[in-house]
mmCIF file of C-alpha atoms in Angstrom:
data_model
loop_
_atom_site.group_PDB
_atom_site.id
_atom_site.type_symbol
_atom_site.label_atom_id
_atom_site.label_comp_id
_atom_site.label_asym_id
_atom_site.label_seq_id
_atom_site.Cartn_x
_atom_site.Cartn_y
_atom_site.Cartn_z
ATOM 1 C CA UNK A 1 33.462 -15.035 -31.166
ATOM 2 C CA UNK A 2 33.816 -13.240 -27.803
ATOM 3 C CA UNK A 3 37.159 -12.470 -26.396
ATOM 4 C CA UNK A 4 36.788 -14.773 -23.746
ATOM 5 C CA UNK A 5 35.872 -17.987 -26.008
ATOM 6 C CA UNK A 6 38.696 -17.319 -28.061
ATOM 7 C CA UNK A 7 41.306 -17.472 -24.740
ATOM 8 C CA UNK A 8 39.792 -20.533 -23.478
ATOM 9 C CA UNK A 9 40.034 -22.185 -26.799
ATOM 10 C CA UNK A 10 44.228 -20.780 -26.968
ATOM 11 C CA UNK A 11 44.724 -21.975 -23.149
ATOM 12 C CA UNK A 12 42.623 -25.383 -23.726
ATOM 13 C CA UNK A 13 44.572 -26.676 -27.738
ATOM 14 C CA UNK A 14 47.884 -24.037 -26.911
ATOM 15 C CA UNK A 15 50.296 -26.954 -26.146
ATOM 16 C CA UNK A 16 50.686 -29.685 -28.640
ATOM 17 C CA UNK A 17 50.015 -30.474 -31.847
ATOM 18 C CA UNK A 18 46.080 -28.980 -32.333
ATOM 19 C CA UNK A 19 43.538 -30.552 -34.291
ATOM 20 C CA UNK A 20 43.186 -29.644 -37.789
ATOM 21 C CA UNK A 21 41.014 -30.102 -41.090
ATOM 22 C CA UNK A 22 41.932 -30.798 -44.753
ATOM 23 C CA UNK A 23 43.149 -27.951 -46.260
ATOM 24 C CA UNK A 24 39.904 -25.737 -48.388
ATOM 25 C CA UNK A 25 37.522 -27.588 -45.714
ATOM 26 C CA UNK A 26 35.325 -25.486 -43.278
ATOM 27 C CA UNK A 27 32.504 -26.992 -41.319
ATOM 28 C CA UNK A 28 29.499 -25.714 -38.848
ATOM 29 C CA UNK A 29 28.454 -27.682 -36.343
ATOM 30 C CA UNK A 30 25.426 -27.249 -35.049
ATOM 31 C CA UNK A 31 24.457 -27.976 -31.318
ATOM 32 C CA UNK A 32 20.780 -29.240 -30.215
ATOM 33 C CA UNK A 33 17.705 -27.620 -31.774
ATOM 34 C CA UNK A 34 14.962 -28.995 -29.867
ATOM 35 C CA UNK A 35 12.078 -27.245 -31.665
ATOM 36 C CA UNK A 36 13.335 -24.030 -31.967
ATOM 37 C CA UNK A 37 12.822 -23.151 -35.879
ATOM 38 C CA UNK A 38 13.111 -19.330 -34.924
ATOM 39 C CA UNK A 39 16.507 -19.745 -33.673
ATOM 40 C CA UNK A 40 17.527 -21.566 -36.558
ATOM 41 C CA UNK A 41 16.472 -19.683 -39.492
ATOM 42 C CA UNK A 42 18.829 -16.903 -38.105
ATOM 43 C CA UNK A 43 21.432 -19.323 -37.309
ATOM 44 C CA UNK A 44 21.543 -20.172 -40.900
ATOM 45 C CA UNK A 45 21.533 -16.714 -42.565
ATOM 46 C CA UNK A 46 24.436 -16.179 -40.110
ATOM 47 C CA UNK A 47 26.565 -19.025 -41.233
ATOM 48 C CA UNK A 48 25.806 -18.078 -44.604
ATOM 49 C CA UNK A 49 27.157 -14.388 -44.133
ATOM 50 C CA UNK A 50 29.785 -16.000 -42.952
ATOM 51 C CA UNK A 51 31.111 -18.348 -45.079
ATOM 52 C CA UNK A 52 30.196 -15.855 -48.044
ATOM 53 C CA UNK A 53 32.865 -13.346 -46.337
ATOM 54 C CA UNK A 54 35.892 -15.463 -46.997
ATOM 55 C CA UNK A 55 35.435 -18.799 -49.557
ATOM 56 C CA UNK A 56 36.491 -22.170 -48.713
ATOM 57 C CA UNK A 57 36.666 -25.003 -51.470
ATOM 58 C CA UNK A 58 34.398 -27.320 -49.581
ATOM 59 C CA UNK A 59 31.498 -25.529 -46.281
ATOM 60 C CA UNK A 60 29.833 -28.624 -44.453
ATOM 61 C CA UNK A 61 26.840 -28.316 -41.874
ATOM 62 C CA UNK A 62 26.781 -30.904 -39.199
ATOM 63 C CA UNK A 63 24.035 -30.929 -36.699
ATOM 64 C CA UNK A 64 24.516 -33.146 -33.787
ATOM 65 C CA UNK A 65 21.258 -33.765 -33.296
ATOM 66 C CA UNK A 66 18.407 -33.882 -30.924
ATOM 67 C CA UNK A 67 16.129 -31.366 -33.307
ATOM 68 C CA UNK A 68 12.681 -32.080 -32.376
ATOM 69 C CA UNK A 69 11.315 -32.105 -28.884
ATOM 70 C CA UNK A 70 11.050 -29.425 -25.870
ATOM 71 C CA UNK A 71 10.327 -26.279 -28.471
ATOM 72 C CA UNK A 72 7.360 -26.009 -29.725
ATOM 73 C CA UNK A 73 8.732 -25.831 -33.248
ATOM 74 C CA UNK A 74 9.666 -29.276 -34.293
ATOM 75 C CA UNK A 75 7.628 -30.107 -37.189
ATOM 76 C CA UNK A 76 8.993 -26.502 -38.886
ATOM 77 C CA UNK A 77 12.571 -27.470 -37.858
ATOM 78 C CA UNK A 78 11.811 -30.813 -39.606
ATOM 79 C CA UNK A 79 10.556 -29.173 -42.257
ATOM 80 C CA UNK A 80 13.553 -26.859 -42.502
ATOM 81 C CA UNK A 81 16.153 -29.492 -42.493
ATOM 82 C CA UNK A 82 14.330 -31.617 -45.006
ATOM 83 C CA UNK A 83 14.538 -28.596 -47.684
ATOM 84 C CA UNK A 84 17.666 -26.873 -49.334
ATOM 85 C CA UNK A 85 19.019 -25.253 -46.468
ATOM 86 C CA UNK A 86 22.038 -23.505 -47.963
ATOM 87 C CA UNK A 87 23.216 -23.257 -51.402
ATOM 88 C CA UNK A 88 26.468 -24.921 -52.058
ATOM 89 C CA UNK A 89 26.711 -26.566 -48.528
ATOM 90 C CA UNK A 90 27.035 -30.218 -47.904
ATOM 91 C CA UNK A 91 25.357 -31.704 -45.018
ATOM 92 C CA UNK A 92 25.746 -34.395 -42.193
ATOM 93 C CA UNK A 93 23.103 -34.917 -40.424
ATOM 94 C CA UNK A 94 23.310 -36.925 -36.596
ATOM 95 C CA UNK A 95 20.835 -38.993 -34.487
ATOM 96 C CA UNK A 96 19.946 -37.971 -31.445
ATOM 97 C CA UNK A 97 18.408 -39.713 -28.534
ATOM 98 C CA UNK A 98 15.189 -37.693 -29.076
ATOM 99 C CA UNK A 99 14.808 -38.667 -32.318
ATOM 100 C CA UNK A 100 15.628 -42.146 -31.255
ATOM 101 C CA UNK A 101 12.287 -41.835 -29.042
ATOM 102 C CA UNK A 102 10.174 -40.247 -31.584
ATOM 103 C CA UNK A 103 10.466 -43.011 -34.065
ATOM 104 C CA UNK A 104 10.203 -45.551 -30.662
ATOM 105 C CA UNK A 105 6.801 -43.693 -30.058
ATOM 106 C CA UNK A 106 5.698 -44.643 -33.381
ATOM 107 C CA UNK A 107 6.753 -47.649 -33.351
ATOM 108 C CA UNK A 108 4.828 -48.472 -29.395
ATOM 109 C CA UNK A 109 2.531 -46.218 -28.379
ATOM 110 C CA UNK A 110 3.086 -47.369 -24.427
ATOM 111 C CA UNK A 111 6.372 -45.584 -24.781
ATOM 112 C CA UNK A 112 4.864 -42.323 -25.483
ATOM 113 C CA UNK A 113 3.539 -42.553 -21.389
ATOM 114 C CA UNK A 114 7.887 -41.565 -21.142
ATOM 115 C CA UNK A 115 8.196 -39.546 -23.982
ATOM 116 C CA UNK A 116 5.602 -37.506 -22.839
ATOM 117 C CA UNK A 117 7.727 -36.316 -20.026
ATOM 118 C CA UNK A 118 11.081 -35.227 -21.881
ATOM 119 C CA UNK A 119 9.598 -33.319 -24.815
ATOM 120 C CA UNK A 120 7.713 -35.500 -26.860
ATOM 121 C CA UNK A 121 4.296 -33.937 -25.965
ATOM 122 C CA UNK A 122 5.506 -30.404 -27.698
ATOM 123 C CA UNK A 123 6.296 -32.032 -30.938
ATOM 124 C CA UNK A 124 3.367 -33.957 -31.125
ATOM 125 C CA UNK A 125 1.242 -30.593 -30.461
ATOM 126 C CA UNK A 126 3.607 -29.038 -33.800
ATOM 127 C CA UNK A 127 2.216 -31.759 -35.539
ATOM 128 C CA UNK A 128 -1.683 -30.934 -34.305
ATOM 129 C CA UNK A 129 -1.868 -33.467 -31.569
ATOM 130 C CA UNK A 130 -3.024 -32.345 -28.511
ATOM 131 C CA UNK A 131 -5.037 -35.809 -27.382
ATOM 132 C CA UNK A 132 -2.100 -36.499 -24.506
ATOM 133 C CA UNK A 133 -2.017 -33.099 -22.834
ATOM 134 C CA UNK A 134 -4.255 -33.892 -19.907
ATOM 135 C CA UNK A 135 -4.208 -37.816 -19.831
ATOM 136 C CA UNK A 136 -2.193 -40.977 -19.698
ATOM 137 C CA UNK A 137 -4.886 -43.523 -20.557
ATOM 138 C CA UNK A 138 -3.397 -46.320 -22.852
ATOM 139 C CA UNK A 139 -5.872 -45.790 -25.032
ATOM 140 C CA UNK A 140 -4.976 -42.317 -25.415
ATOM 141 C CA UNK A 141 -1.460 -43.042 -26.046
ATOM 142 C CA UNK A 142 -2.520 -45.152 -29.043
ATOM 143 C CA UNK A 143 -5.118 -43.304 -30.736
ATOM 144 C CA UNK A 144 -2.425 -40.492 -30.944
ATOM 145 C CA UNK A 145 0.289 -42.742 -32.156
ATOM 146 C CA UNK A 146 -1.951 -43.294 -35.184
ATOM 147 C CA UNK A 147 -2.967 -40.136 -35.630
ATOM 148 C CA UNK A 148 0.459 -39.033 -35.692
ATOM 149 C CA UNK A 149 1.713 -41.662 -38.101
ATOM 150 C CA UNK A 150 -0.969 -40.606 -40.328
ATOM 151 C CA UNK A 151 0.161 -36.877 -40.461
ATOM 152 C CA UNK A 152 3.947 -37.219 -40.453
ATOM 153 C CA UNK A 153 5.265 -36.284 -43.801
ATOM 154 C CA UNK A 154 6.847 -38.774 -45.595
ATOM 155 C CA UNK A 155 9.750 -36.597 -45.644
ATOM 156 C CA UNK A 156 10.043 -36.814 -42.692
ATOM 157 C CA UNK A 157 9.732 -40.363 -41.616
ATOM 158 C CA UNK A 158 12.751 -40.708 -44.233
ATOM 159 C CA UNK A 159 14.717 -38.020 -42.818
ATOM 160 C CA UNK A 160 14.791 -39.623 -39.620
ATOM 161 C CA UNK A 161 15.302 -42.732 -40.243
ATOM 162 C CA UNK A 162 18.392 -41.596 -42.538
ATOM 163 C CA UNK A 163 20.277 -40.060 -39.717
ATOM 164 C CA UNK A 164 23.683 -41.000 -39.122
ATOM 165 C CA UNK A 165 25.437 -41.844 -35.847
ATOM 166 C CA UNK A 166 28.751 -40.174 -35.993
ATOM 167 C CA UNK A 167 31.095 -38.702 -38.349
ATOM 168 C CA UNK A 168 34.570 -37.934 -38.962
ATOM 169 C CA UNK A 169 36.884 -34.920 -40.216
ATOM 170 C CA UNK A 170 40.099 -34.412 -39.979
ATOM 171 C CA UNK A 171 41.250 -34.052 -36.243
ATOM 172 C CA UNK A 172 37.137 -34.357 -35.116
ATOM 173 C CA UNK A 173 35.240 -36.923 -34.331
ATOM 174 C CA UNK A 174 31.532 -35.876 -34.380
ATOM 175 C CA UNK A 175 28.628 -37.704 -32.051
ATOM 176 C CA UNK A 176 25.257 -36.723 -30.432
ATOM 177 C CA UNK A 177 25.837 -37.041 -26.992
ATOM 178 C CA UNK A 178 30.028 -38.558 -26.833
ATOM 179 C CA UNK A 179 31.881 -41.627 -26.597
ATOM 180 C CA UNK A 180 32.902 -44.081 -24.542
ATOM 181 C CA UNK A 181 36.291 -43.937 -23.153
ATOM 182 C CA UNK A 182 38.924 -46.768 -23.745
ATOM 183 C CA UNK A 183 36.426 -48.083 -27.064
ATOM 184 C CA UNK A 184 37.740 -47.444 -30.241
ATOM 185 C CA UNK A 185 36.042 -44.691 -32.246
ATOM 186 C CA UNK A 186 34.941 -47.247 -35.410
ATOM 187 C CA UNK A 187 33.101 -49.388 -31.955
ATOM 188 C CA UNK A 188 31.160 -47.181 -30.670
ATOM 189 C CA UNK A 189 27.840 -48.108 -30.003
ATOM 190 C CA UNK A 190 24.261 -46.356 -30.738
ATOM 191 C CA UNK A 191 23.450 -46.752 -26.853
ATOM 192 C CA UNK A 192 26.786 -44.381 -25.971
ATOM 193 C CA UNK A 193 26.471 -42.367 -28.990
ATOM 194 C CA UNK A 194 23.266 -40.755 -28.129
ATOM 195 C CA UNK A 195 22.946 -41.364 -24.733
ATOM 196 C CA UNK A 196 26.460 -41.043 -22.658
ATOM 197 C CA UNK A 197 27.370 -38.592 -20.127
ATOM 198 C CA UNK A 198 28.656 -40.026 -16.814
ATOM 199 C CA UNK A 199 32.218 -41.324 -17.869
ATOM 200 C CA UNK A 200 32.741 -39.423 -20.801
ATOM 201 C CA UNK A 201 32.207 -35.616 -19.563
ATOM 202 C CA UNK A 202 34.263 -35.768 -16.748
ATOM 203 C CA UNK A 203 37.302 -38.001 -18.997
ATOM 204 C CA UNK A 204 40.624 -36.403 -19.064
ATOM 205 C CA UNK A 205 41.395 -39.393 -21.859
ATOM 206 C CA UNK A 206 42.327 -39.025 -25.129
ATOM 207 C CA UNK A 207 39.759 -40.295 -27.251
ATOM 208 C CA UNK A 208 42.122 -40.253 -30.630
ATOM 209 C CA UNK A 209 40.099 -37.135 -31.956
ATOM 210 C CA UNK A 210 38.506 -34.055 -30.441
ATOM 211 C CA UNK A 211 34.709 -34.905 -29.748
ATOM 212 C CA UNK A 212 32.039 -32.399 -30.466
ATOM 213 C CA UNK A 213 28.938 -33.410 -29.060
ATOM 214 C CA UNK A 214 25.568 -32.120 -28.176
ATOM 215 C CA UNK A 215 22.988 -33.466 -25.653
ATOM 216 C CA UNK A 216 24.170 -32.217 -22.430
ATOM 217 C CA UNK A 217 22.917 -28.402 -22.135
ATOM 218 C CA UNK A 218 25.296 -25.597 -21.004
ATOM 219 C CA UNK A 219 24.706 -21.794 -21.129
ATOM 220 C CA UNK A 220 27.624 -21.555 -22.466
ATOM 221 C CA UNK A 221 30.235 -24.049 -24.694
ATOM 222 C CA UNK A 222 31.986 -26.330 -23.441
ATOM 223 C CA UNK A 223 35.380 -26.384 -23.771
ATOM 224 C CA UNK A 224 38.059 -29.590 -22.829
ATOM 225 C CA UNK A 225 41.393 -30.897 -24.208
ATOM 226 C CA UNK A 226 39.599 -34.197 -25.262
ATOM 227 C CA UNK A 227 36.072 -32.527 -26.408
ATOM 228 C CA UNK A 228 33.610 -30.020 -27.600
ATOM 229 C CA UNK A 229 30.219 -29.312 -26.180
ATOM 230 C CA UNK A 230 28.153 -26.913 -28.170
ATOM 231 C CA UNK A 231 24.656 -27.561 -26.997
ATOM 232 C CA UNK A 232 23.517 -24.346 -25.424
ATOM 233 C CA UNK A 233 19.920 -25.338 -24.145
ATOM 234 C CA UNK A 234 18.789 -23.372 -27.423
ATOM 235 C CA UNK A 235 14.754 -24.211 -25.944
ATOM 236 C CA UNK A 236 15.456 -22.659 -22.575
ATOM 237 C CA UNK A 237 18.229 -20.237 -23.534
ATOM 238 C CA UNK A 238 17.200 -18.633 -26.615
ATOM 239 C CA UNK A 239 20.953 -18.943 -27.457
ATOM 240 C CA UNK A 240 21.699 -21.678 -30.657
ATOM 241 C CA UNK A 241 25.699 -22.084 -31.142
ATOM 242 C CA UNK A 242 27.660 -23.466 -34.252
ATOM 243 C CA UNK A 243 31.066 -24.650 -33.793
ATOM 244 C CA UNK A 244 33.332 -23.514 -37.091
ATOM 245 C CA UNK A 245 36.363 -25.357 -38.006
ATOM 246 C CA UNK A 246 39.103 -24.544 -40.639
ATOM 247 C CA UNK A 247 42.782 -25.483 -40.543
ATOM 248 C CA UNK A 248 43.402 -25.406 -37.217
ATOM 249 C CA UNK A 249 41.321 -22.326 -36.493
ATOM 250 C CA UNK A 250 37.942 -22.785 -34.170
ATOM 251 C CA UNK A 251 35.198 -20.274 -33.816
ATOM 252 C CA UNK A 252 31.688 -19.491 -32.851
ATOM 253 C CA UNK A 253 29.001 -18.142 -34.292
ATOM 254 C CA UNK A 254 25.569 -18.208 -32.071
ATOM 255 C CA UNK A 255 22.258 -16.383 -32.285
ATOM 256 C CA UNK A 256 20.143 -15.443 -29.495
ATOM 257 C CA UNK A 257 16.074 -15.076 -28.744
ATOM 258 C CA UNK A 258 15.168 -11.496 -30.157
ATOM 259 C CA UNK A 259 13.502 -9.836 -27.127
ATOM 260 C CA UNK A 260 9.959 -8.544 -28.810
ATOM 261 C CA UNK A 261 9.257 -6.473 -25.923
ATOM 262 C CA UNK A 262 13.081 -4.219 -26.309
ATOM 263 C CA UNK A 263 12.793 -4.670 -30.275
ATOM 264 C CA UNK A 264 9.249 -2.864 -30.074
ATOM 265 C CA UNK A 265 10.697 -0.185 -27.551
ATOM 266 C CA UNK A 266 13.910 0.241 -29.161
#
């Protein structure tokens, strides 16, 4: 973690008691994919490095959602998540709004006419359906609805439909996109959950735990007395950032877009 992460996280949690985790617990969580299977892959060998360097009784990866869409790698990253990941780990896995709207497309094609617009339109070309890229007839919209229900793995239909909402270690409260301020954290609702942003990023409230969301992108984390951001636009970026917890302790570990053009030069 760079120097000045680590400052902003003592000046931020300094005062007060600071959030912790059950002793022998360490956990990654993972900001917003969106498609980017590249990013990913290296993101993972990282953490693995990582957590091989000093043990912990119990390593769990939480992503926060939001994998498929924008990138043009969402049926790998799909893939990816459905499959062993890595040895040893447990894993959490969180809805996010865009997989909210992917299984909404397949359930009504007219939807796809808005999911088109926000990233829908490169995961249905990683899946080999490229019927939508110049047209927004109706009829259009359904054929490809079919056609993509047809190829989906079955693996993936389950996956998604599996995904949790939130979860909870410790001093953390984990969500897609945040929570609603002045609701209790057991009544939060899907809506806020993957959705929020106005009222909750700009809270000074205490929400009972430390958030740490996704959803809204930053180049860099996000750092608040009351929450977490680690979504670092990893489609437009190149940069994909895991929050690690232990004890008390919080670091980052991120990997960036290999530039092909320096690596070849270099």
């Amino acid at each position: 973690m760079t120097g000045g992460l680590l400052n902003r996280l003592k000046s931020v949690f300094g005062g007060g008691e600071p959030p912790s985790l059950p002793e022998g617990m360490r956990i990654y969580a993972i900001g917003d994919v969106h498609g980017r299977d590249d990013l990913l892959a290296r993101l993972l060998d990282q953490i693995e490095a990582d957590a091989s360097s000093v043990s912990a009784e119990r390593n769990i990866l939480i992503f926060l959602g939001d994998y498929v869409d924008r990138g043009l790698q969402s049926k790998a990253v799909l893939e990816r998540l459905c499959g062993d990941l890595i040895p040893g780990f447990e894993r959490v896995f969180l809805k996010g709004n865009h997989e909210q709207a992917m299984l909404q497309f397949l359930q009504d094609a007219a939807f796809g006419k808005t999911w088109k617009y926000y990233g829908g339109l490169e995961t249905l070309h990683s899946y080999g359906i490229t019927e939508l890229t110049r047209t927004d007839d109706p009829a259009a919209f359904e054929y490809a609805r079919e056609r993509f229900a047809a190829v989906l793995p079955d693996t993936h239909f389950r996956f998604l439909t599996s995904l949790a909402l939130s979860a909870e270690f410790g001093g953390y409260f984990f969500a897609h996109a945040g929570v609603r301020p002045g609701v209790p954290l057991d009544r939060q609702i899907e809506e806020d959950l993957l959705w929020i942003r106005e009222g909750f990023l700009d809270s000074a409230r205490t929400f009972g735990k430390i958030v740490v969301h996704g959803h809204t992108p930053s180049e860099e984390v996000v750092i608040r007395s009351n929450r977490i951001g680690v979504d670092t636009g990893a489609y437009m970026t190149g940069v994909l950032t895991a929050l690690v917890l232990e004890g008390t302790s919080r670091r980052f570990v991120q990997t960036r877009e290999v530039d092909v053009s320096l690596a070849a030069t270099g």
